[in-house]
XYZ file of N, CA and C in Angstrom:
198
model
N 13.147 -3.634 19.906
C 11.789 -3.206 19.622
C 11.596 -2.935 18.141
N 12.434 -2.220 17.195
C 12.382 -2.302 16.062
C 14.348 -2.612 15.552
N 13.746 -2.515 13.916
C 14.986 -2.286 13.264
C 14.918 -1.643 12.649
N 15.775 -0.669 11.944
C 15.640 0.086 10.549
C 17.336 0.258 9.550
N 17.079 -0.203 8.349
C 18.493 -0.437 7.689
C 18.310 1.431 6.749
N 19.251 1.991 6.870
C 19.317 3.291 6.133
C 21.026 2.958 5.389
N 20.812 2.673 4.203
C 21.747 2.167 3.069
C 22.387 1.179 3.635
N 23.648 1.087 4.337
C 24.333 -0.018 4.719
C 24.501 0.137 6.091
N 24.073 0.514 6.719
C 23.744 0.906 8.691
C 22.441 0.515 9.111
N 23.020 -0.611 9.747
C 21.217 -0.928 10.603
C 21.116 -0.041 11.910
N 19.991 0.533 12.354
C 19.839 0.939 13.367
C 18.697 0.078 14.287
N 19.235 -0.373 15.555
C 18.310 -1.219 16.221
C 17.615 -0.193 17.592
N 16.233 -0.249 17.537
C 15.793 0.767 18.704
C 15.183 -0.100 19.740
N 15.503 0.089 20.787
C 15.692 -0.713 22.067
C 14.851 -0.015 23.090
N 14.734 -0.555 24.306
C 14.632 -0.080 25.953
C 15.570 0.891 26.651
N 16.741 0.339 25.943
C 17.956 0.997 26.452
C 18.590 2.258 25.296
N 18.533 2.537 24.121
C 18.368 3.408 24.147
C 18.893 2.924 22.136
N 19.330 3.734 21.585
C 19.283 3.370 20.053
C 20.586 2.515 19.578
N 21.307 2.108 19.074
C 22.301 1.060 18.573
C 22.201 1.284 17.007
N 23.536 1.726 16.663
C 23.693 1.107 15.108
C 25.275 0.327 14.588
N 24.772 0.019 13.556
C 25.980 -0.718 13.019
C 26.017 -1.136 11.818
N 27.534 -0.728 11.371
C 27.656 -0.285 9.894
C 28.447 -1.977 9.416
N 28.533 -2.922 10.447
C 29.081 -4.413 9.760
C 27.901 -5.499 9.926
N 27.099 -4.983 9.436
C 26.131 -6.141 9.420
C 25.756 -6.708 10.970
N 26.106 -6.251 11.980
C 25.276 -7.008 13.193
C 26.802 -7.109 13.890
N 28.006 -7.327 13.745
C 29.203 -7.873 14.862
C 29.191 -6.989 15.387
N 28.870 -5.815 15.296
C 29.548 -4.535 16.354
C 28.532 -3.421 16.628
N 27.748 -3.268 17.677
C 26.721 -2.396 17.962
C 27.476 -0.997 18.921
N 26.961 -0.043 18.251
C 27.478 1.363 18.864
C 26.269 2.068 19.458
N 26.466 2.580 20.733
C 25.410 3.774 20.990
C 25.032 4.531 19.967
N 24.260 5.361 19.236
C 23.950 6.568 18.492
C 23.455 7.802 19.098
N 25.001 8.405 19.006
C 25.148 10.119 19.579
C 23.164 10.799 19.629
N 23.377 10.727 20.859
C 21.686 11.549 20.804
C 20.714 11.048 21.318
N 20.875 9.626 21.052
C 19.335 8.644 21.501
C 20.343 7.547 22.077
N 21.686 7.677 22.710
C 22.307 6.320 23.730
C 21.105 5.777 24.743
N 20.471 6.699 25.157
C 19.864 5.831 26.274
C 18.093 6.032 26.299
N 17.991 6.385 24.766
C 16.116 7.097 24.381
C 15.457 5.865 24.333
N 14.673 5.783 24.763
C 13.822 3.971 25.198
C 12.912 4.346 23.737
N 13.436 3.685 22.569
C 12.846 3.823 21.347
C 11.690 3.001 20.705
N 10.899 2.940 19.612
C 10.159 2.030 19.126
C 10.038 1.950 18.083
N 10.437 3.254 17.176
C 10.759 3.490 15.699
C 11.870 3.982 15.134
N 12.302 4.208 14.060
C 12.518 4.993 13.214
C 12.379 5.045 12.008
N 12.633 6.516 11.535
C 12.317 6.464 9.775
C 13.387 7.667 9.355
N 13.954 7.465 8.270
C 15.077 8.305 7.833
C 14.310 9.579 7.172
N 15.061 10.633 7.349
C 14.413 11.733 6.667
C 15.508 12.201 5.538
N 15.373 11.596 4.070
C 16.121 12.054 3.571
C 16.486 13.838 3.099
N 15.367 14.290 2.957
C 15.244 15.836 2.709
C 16.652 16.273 4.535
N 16.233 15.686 5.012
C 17.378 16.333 6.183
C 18.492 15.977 6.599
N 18.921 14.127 6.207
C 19.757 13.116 6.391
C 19.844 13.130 7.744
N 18.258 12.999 8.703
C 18.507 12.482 10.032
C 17.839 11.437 10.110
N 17.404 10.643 11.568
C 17.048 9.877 11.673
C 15.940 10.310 12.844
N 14.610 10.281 12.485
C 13.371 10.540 13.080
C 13.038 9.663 13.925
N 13.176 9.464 15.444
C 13.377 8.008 16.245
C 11.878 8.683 16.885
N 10.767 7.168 17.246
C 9.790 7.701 17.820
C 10.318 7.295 19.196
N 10.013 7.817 20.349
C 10.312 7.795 21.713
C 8.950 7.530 22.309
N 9.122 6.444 24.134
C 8.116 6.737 24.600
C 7.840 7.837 25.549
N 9.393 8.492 25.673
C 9.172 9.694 26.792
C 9.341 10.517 26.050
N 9.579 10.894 25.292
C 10.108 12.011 24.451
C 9.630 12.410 23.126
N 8.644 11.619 22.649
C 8.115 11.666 21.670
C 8.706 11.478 20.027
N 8.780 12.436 19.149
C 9.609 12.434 18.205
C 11.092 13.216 18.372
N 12.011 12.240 18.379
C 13.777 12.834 18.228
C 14.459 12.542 16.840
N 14.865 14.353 16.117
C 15.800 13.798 15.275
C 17.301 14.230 15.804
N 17.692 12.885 15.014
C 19.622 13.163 15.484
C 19.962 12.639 13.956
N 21.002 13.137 13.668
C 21.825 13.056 12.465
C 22.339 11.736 12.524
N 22.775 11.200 11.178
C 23.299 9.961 11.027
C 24.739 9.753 11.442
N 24.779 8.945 11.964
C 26.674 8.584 12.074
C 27.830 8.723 11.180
């Protein structure tokens, strides 16, 4: 549903719940917090170094970066 690159970590937000990955795309990891948050955004908050994921059940979730 989206993508978002925060320095060298893409984070991909999905149906199934958030994915990132720090090698360019070979290796996708759950992200502690939003594994299974049916996502559509995100945007980094640097003042906090989290990651502001918009949700459709849950609205706005921040979880810290990996």
């Amino acid at each position: 549903r989206g993508l978002r690159v925060v320095g060298t970590t893409v984070f991909a937000m999905l149906d199934e719940g958030v994915r990132y990955s720090k090698d360019d795309g070979a290796t996708w990891t759950p992200l502690p917090g939003a594994e299974t948050l049916a996502a559509s955004d995100a945007v980094f908050d640097p003042t906090t170094g989290q990651l502001l994921i918009g949700s459709d059940s849950r609205g706005l979730v921040r979880v810290p970066l990996p």
